[in-house]
XYZ file of C-alpha atoms in Angstrom:
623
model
C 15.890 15.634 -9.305
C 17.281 14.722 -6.313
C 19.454 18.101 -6.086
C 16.482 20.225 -7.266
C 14.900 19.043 -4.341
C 17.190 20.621 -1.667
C 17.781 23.746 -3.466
C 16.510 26.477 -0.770
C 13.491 29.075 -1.903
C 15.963 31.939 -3.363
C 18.112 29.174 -5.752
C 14.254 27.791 -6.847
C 13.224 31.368 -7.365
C 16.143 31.421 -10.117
C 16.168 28.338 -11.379
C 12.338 28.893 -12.440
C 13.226 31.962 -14.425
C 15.940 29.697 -16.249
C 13.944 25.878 -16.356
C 10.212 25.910 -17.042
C 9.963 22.315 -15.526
C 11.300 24.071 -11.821
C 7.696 25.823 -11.880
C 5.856 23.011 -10.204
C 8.468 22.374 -7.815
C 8.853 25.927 -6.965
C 4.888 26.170 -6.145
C 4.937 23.206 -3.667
C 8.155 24.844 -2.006
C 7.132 27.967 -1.496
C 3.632 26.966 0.245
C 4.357 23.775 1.452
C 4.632 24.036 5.426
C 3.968 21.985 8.195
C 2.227 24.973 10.003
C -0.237 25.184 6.854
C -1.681 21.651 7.888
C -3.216 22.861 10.877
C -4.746 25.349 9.178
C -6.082 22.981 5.884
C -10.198 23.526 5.781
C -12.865 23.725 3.526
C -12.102 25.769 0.742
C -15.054 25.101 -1.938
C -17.258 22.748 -2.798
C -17.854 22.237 -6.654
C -21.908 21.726 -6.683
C -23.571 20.726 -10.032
C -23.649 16.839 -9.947
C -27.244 15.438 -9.692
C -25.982 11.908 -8.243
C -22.623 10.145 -6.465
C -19.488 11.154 -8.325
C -17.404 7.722 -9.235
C -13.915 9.497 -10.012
C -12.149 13.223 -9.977
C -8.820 13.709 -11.870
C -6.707 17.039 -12.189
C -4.655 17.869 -15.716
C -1.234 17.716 -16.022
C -1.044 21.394 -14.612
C -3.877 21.442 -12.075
C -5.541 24.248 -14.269
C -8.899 21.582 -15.061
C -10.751 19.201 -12.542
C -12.625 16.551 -14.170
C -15.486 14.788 -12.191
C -17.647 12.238 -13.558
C -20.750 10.879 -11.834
C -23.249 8.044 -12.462
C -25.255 9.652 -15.248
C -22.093 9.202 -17.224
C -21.299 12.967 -17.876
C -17.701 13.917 -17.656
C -17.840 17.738 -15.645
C -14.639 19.905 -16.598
C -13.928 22.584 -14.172
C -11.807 25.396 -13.599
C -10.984 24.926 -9.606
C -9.732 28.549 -8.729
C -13.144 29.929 -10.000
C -15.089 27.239 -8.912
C -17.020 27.627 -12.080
C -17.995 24.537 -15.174
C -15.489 25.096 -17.990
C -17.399 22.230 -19.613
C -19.804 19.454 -20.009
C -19.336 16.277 -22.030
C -22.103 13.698 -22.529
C -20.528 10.364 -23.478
C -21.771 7.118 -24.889
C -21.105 4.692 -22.172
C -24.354 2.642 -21.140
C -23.205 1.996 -17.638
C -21.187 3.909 -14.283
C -17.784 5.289 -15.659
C -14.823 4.619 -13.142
C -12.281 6.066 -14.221
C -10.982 9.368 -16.370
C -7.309 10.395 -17.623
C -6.663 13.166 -19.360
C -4.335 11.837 -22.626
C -0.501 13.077 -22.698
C 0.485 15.246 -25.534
C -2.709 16.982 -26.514
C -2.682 19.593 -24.483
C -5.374 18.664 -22.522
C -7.824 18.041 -25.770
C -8.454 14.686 -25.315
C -9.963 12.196 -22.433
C -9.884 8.951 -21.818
C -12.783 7.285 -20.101
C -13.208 3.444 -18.783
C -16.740 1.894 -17.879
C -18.087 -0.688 -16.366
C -20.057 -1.177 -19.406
C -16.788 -3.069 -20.939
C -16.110 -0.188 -22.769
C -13.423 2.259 -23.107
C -13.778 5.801 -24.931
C -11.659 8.888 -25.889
C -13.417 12.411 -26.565
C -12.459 15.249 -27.891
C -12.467 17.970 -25.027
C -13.162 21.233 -26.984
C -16.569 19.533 -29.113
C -17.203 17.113 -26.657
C -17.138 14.407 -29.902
C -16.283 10.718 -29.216
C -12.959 9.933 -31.098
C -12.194 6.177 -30.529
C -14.213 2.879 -29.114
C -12.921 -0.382 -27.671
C -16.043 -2.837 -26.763
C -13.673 -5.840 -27.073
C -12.862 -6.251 -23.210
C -14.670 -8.984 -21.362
C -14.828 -7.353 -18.030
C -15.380 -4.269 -16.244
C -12.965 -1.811 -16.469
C -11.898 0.099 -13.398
C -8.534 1.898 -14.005
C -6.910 3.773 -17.033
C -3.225 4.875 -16.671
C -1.197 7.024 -18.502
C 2.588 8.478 -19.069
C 3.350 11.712 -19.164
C 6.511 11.083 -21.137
C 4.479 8.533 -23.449
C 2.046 11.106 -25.545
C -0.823 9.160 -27.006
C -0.616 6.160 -24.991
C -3.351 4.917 -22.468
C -3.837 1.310 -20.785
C -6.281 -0.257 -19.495
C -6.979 -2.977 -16.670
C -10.609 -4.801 -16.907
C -11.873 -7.084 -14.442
C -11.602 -10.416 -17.165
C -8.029 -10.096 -15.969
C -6.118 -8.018 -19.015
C -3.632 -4.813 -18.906
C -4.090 -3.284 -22.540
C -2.172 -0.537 -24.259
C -4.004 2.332 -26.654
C -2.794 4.260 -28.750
C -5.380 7.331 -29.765
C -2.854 7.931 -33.349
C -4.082 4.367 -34.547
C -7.598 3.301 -35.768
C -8.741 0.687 -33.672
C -10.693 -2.505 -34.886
C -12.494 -4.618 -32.212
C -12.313 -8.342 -32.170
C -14.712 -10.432 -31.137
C -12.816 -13.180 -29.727
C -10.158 -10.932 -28.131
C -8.352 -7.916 -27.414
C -5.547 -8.049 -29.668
C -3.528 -5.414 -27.605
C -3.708 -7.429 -24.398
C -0.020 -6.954 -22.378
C -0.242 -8.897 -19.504
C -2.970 -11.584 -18.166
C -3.136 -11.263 -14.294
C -3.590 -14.860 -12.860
C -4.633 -15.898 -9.383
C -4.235 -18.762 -7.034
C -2.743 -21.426 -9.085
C -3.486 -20.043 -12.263
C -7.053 -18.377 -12.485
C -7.924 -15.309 -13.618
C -8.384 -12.740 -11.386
C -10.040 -9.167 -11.975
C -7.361 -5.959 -11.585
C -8.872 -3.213 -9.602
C -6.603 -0.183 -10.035
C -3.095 0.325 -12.219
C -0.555 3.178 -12.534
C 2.329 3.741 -14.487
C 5.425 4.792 -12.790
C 5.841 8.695 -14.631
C 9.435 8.034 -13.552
C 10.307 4.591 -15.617
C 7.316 4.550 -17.260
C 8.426 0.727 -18.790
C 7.049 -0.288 -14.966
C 3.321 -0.640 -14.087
C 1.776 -1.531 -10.662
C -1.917 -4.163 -10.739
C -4.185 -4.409 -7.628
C -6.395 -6.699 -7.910
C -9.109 -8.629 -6.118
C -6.284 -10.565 -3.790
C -3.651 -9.613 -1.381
C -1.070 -9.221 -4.237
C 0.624 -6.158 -5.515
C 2.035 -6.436 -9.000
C 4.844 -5.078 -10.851
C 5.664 -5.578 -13.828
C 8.492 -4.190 -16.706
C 6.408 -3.793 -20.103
C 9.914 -4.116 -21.838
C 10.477 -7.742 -20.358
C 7.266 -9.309 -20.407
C 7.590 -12.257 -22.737
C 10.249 -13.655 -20.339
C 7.189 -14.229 -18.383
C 5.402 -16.127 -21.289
C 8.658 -18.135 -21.269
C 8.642 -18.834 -17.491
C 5.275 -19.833 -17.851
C 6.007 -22.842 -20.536
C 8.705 -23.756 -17.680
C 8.039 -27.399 -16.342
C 7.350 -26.281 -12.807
C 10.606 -28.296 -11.518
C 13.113 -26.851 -9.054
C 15.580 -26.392 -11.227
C 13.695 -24.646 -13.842
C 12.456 -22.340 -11.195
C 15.946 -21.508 -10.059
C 17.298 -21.265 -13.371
C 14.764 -18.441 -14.706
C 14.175 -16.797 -11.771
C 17.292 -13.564 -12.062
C 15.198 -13.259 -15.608
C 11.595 -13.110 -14.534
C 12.184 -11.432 -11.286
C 12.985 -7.929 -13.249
C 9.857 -8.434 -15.391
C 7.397 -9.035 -12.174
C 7.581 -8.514 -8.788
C 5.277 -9.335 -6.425
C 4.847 -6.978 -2.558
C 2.821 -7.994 0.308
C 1.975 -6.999 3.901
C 4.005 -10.198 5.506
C 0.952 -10.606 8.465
C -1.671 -11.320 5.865
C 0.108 -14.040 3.841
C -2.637 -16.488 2.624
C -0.600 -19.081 4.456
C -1.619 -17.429 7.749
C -5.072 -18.782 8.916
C -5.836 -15.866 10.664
C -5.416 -13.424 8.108
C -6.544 -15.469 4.928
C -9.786 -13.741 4.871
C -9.129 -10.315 6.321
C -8.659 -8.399 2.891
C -10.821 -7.590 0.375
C -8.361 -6.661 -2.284
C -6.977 -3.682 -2.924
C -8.789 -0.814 -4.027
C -6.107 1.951 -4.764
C -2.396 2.277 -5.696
C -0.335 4.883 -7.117
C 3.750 5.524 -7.245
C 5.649 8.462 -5.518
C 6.194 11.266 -7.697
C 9.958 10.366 -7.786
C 8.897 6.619 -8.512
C 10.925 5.310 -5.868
C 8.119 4.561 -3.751
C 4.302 2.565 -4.250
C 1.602 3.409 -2.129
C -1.340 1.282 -1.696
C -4.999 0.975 -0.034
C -6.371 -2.501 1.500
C -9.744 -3.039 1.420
C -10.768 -4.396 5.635
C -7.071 -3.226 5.866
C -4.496 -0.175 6.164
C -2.480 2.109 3.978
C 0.648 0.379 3.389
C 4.260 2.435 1.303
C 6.529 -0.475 -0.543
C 9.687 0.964 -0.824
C 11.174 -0.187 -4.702
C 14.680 0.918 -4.196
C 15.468 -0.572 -1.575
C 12.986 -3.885 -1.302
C 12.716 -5.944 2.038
C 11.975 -9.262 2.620
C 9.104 -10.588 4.210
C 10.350 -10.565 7.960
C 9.852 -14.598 8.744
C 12.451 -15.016 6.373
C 14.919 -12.946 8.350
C 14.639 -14.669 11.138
C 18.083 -15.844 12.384
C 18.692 -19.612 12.869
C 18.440 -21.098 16.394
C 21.295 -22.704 17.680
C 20.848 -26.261 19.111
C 19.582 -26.109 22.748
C 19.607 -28.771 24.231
C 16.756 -29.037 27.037
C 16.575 -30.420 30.382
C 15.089 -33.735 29.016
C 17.721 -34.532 26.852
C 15.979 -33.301 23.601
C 17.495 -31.066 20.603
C 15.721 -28.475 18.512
C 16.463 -27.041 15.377
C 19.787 -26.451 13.627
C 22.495 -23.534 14.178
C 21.790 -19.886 15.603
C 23.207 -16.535 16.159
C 26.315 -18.035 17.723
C 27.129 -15.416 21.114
C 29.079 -12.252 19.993
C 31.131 -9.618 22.099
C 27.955 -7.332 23.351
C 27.628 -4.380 21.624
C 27.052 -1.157 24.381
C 23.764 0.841 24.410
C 25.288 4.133 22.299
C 24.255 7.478 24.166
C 20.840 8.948 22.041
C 20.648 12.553 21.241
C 18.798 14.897 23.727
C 15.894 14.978 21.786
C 15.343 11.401 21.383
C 15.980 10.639 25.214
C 13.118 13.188 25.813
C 11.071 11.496 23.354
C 11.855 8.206 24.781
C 11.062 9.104 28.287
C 7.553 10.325 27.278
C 6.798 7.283 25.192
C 7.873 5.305 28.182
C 5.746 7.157 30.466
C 2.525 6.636 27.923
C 3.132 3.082 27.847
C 3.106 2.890 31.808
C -0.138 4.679 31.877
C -1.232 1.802 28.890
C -1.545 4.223 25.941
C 0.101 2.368 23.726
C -0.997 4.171 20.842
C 0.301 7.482 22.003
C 3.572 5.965 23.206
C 3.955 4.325 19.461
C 3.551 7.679 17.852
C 6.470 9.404 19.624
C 8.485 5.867 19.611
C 8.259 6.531 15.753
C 8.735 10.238 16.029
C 12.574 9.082 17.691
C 13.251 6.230 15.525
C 12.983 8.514 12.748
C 15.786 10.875 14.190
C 17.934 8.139 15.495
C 17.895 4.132 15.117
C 18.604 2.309 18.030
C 17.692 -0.970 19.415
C 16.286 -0.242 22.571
C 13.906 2.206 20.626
C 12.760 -0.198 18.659
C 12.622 -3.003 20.921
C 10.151 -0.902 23.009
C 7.860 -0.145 20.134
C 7.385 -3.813 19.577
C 6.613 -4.074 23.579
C 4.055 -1.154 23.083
C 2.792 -3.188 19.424
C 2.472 -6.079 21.533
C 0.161 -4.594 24.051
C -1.694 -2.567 21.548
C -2.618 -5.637 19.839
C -4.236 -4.409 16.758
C -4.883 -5.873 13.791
C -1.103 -6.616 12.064
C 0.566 -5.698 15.462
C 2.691 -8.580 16.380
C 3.896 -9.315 13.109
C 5.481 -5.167 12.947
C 6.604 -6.090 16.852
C 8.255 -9.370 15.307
C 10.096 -6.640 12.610
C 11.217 -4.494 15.380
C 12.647 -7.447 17.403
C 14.750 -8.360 14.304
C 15.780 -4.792 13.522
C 16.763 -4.241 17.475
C 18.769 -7.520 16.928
C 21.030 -6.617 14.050
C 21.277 -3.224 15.256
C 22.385 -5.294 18.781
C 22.495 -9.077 18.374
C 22.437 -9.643 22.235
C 19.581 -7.229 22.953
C 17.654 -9.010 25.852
C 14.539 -7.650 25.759
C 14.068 -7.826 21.788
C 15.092 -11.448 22.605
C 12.128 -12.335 24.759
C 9.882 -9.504 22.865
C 11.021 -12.081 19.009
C 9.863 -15.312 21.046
C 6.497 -13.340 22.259
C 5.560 -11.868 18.987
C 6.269 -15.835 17.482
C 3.831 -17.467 19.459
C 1.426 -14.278 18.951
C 1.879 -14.997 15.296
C 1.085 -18.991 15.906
C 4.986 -19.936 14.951
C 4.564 -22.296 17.986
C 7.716 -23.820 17.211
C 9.684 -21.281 16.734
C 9.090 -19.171 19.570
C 9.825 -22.455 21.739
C 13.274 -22.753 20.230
C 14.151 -19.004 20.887
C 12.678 -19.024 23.880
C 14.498 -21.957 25.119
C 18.053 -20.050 24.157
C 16.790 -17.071 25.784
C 16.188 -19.171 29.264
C 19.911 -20.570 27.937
C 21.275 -17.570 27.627
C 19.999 -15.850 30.534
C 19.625 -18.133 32.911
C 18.891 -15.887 36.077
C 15.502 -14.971 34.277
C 14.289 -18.564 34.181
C 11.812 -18.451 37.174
C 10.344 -14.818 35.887
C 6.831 -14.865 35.715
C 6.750 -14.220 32.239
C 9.105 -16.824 31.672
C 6.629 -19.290 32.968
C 3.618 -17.915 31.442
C 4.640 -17.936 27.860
C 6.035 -21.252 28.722
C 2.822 -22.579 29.597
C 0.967 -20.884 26.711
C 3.265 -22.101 24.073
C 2.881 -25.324 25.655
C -0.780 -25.499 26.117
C -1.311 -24.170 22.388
C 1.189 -26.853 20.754
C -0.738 -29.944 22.558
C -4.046 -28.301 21.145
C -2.752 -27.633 18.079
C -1.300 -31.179 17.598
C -5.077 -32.336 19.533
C -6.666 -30.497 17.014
C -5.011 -31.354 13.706
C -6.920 -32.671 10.961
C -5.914 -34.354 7.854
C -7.438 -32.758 4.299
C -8.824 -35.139 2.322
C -9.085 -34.988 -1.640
C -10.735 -36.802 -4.033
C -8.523 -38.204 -6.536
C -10.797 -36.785 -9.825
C -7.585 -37.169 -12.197
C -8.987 -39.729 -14.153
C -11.807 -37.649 -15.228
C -9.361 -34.519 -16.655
C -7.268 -34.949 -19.847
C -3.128 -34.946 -18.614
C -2.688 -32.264 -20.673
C -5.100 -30.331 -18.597
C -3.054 -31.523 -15.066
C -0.033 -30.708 -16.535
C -1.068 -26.765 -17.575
C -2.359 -26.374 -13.799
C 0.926 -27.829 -12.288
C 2.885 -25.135 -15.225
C 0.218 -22.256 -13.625
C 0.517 -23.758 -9.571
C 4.250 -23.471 -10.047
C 4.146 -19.553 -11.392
C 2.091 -18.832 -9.093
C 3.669 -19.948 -5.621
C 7.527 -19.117 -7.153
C 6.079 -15.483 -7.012
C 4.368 -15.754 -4.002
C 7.612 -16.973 -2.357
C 9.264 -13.932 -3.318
C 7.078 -11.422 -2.508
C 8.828 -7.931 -0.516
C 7.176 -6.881 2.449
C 6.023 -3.073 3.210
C 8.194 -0.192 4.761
C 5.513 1.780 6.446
C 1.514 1.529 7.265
C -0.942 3.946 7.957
C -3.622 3.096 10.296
C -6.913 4.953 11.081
C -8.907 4.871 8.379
C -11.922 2.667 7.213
C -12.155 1.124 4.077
C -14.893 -2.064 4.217
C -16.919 -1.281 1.042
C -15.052 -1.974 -1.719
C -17.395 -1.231 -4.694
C -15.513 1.583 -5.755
C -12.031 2.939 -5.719
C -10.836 3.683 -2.569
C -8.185 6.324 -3.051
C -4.749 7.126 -1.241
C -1.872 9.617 -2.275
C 1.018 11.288 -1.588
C 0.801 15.034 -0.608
C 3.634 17.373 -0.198
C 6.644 19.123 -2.012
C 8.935 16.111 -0.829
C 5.849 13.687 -0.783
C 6.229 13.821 3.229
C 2.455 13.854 3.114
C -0.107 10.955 3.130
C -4.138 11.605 2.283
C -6.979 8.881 2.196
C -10.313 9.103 2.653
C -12.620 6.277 4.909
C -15.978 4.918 4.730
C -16.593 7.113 8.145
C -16.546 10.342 5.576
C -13.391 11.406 7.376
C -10.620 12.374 5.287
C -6.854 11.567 7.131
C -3.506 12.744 6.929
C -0.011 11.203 8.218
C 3.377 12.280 8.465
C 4.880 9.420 5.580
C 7.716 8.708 7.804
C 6.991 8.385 11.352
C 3.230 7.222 10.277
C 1.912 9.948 12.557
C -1.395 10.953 12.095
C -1.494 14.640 11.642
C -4.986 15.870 10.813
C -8.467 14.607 10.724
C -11.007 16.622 8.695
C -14.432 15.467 8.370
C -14.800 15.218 4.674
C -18.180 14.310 3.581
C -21.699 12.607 4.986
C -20.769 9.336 3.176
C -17.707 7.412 2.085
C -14.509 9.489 1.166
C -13.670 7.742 -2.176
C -11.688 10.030 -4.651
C -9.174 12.225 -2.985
C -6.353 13.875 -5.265
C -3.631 16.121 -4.622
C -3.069 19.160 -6.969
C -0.284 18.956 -9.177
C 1.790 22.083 -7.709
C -0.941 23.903 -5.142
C -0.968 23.198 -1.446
C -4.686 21.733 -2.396
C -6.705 18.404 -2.912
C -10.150 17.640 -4.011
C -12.262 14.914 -2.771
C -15.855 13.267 -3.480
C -18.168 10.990 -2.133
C -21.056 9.147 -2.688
C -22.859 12.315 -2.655
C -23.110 15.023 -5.483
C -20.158 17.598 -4.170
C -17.145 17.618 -5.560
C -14.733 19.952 -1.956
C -11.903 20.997 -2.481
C -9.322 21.686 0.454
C -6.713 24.770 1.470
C -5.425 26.580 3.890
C -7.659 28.581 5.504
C -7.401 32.413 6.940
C -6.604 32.551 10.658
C -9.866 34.264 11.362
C -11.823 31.316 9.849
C -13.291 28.459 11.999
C -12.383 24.878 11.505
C -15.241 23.322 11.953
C -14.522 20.330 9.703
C -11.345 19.265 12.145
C -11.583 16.232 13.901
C -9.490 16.876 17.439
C -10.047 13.197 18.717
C -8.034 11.124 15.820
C -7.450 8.378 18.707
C -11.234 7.472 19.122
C -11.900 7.173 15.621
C -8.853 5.097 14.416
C -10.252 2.977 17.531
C -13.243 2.665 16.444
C -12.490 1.810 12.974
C -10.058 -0.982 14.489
C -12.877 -2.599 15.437
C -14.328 -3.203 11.881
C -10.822 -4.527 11.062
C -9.987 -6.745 14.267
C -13.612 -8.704 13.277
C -14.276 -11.335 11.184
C -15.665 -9.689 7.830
C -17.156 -12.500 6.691
């Protein structure tokens, strides 16, 4: 795939008349362009809803649109003609949130989810209902499918089950359960907790990704799941933890955002779960939307840590009144010179630089990520976490505190990302860490010890650590164990133990995208890839602006002004340079390039104001 990919336009134009699969990828080549974003615009709106359209979904070949809206009629378009191929009235009592077209049927059969608790299949051509499961206990809000898996759809209902259908066997509901149940997706210590969305990587399809109503991306192998059930039995001592964990770890893994870790006060409230997440075409990467948050891209190949657990041990300093801190650091190592950057990066540089004098932090991130992505270098990334620093939005410090550790491996005696890693510390409230690398920075660098900002984060960190320790209360609990049967307390400690070992290791993001709003939460909140190489990234906002970044440097790139209301559903066509989105309104719009002599009156110029302005709704307190 990987050579396909970087075959130029005349060895694609053979290759398609040889390898019918080289079709799609020879579309997105030949039109893909950065120039064509600039000109992307209204193409045509899709106009015979009566009410707000829940969920759109393309075929496998982008040839039918399906839309479905609240009166729980599935639309079936043909996009290029902007005309209804058909209309199918289904059965569901209730709001249908999701639709999937079923692998292997040629594009016969749909599969439909409800929050009626229901879940349907219908014939496409007679518009018939096929199949019927009524034996969830929750909502349903996502159905997945795999291309290479004909016949097989799951589900993921808000009573916390991921279920597998297959549309070649009669299914009998059950009362008590569903029988076909894969996974159960637990919570804080054990409870159940509703899954939002759910996608099935069309790469390895044996691996699935769960939002759900927490902080907490899921993903899980279907082939190695019972090694969770056995994990689960696990007396929840050390040992047993250790002992299972190379097992389980390949059958779940858990990804977070490292600044909104429950643990943080700060942060333990600033999500609303996560309302969208779908894997790269190549299935190396997992892209997912926050609700009160950003766009974040997990990286599954190559997995990082959450950054406080990268952070190098400090050596013991011992302080003017006798005291010593910690254990052993970074011992000193030969310095490493500043290497000479590449024209275009020292241009780059100097602009960002200039920006960040004049206090645009914002702008000067954007081109500090436009040169990182050319060339790494310490200094470049110790001045974006300066510049995050001083921005100080939402999430800020804790990417300055993984650009202070990056500019320290890259140079471990980096001054500035030095001072910059005790700064971002005490931003963060790790009080006592930032004293001890503070105090080897004065250590260290002894000349600086009178600086001003020596002294003032000095007298900060010292000021918050006696009102912290002022302010520390002591949490009571009521001892209620002699009301609960032990074998009760002992199946919470099994579930409390499950639940924190995955916690522990859960791998932090590679990229964010910032800009967008995404505060209501009642439906799902789409983001995707978009792009021939996925270079792309599309989301709508609750402003009714639709935005587009650059994947790697996180740059936004365009701005349209989607719809009056809240941009929910936005998906990329399989092989066009084209996307369709829909709102709470009754249009389905889809997007193109435009001609040159067209206006774009649906471009946004001012991307900074409104990514400002949405800041705002995520720096507050949202409850």
């Amino acid at each position: 795939m990987s050579s396909e990919t970087n075959l130029n336009i005349l060895q694609l134009i053979r290759n398609r008349e040889l390898n019918d699969h080289i079709r799609t990828k020879y579309t997105l080549k030949s039109n893909m362009d950065y120039k064509f974003i600039s000109k992307l615009g209204l193409h045509a709106q899709l106009e015979e809803h009566q009410d707000s359209i829940t969920c759109i979904q393309w075929n496998k070949s982008g040839s039918t649109l399906a839309s479905v809206y609240h009166d729980r009629q599935i639309i079936l378009w043909d996009p290029f003609l902007q005309k209804v191929k058909t209309t199918i009235k289904t059965l569901h009592r209730n709001s249908i949130f999701s639709v999937k077209f079923i692998p292997g049927y040629n594009d016969d059969i749909l599969a439909t989810a409800s929050i009626d608790q229901s879940s349907h299949t219908y014939n496409v051509t007679t518009g018939t209902k096929l199949m019927s499961c009524v034996c969830f206990h929750g909502e349903i809000r996502s159905i997945a499918v795999a291309n290479d898996l004909p016949s097989l759809y799951w589900c993921a209902s808000l009573d916390g089950c991921i279920s597998q259908h297959d549309v070649r066997i009669r299914h009998i509901c059950s009362i008590n359960k569903l029988q076909n149940t894969l996974v159960k997706i637990c919570g804080n210590y054990g409870s159940r907790i509703g899954p939002t969305c759910l996608d099935i990587n069309q790469i390895r399809s044996e691996q699935f990704a769960v939002g759900a109503n927490d902080q907490y991306v899921r993903l899980y192998d279907r082939r190695m799941i019972k090694s969770l059930s056995s994990f689960y039995m696990k007396q929840p001592s050390e040992d047993a933890l250790v002992y299972d964990g190379n097992n389980v770890n390949n059958a779940l893994q858990y990804f977070l955002p490292g600044h909104i870790q429950p643990k943080n006060s700060e942060t333990i409230t600033r999500t609303n779960g996560i309302t969208h997440l779908t894997f790269s075409p190549d299935g190396q990467e997992l892209l997912v939307n926050y609700g009160c948050e950003y766009v974040y891209l997990y990286d599954l190949v190559n997995r990082v840590d959450n950054a406080f657990f990268n952070i190098p041990k400090v050596m013991k300093v011992h302080r003017e009144n006798k005291e010593v801190s910690s254990t052993n650091l970074i011992d000193d190592q030969i310095p490493v010179p500043h290497l000479t950057l590449p024209d275009n990066v020292v241009q780059l540089q100097l602009k960002a630089n200039d920006l960040f004098e004049k206090e645009d932090y914002n702008a000067a991130i954007v081109l500090y990520n436009e040169a990182i992505n050319i060339h790494k270098s310490s200094e470049l990334f110790s001045n974006r976490a300066a510049a995050y620093i001083k921005r100080k939005w939402f999430g800020d410090f804790y990417a300055a505190l993984k650009d202070c550790l990056t500019a320290l491996e890259l140079e471990p005696n980096h001054m500035e990302a030095h001072f910059q890693l005790a700064v971002s510390l005490f931003k963060l409230d790790k009080l006592t860490d930032s004293k001890m690398y503070l105090d080897q920075f004065i250590m260290k660098y002894p000349a600086y010890k009178t600086s001003a900002s020596i002294n003032y984060l000095y007298s900060n960190l010292l000021n918050a650590q006696s009102n912290n320790k002022d302010g520390k209360k002591i949490l009571e609990t009521s001892d209620t164990s002699s009301n609960v049967p032990v074998w009760f307390l002992i199946d919470q400690a099994k579930k409390k133990a499950f639940d924190e070992y995955f916690r522990n290791q859960a791998k932090d993001y590679h990229c964010r995208y910032i800009g967008r709003k995404n505060d209501f939460c009642l439906y799902n909140k789409e983001a995707d890839f978009f792009g021939s190489r996925n270079q792309f990234i599309i989301a709508g906002s609750d402003d009714g602006l639709i935005y587009l970044w650059e994947k790697n440097t996180e740059k936004n790139l365009l701005t349209l002004q989607g719809h009056k209301f809240v941009v929910n559903c936005i998906q990329p066509h399989p092989s066009e340079f084209l996307f369709a989105t829909s709102s709470i309104d009754s249009k389905v719009k889809l997007w193109s390039p435009l001609p040159d002599d067209v206006c774009y009156n649906t471009q946004i110029i001012d991307y900074s104001t409104a990514a400002a302005l949405n800041q705002r709704t995520v720096m507050s307190d949202q409850f």
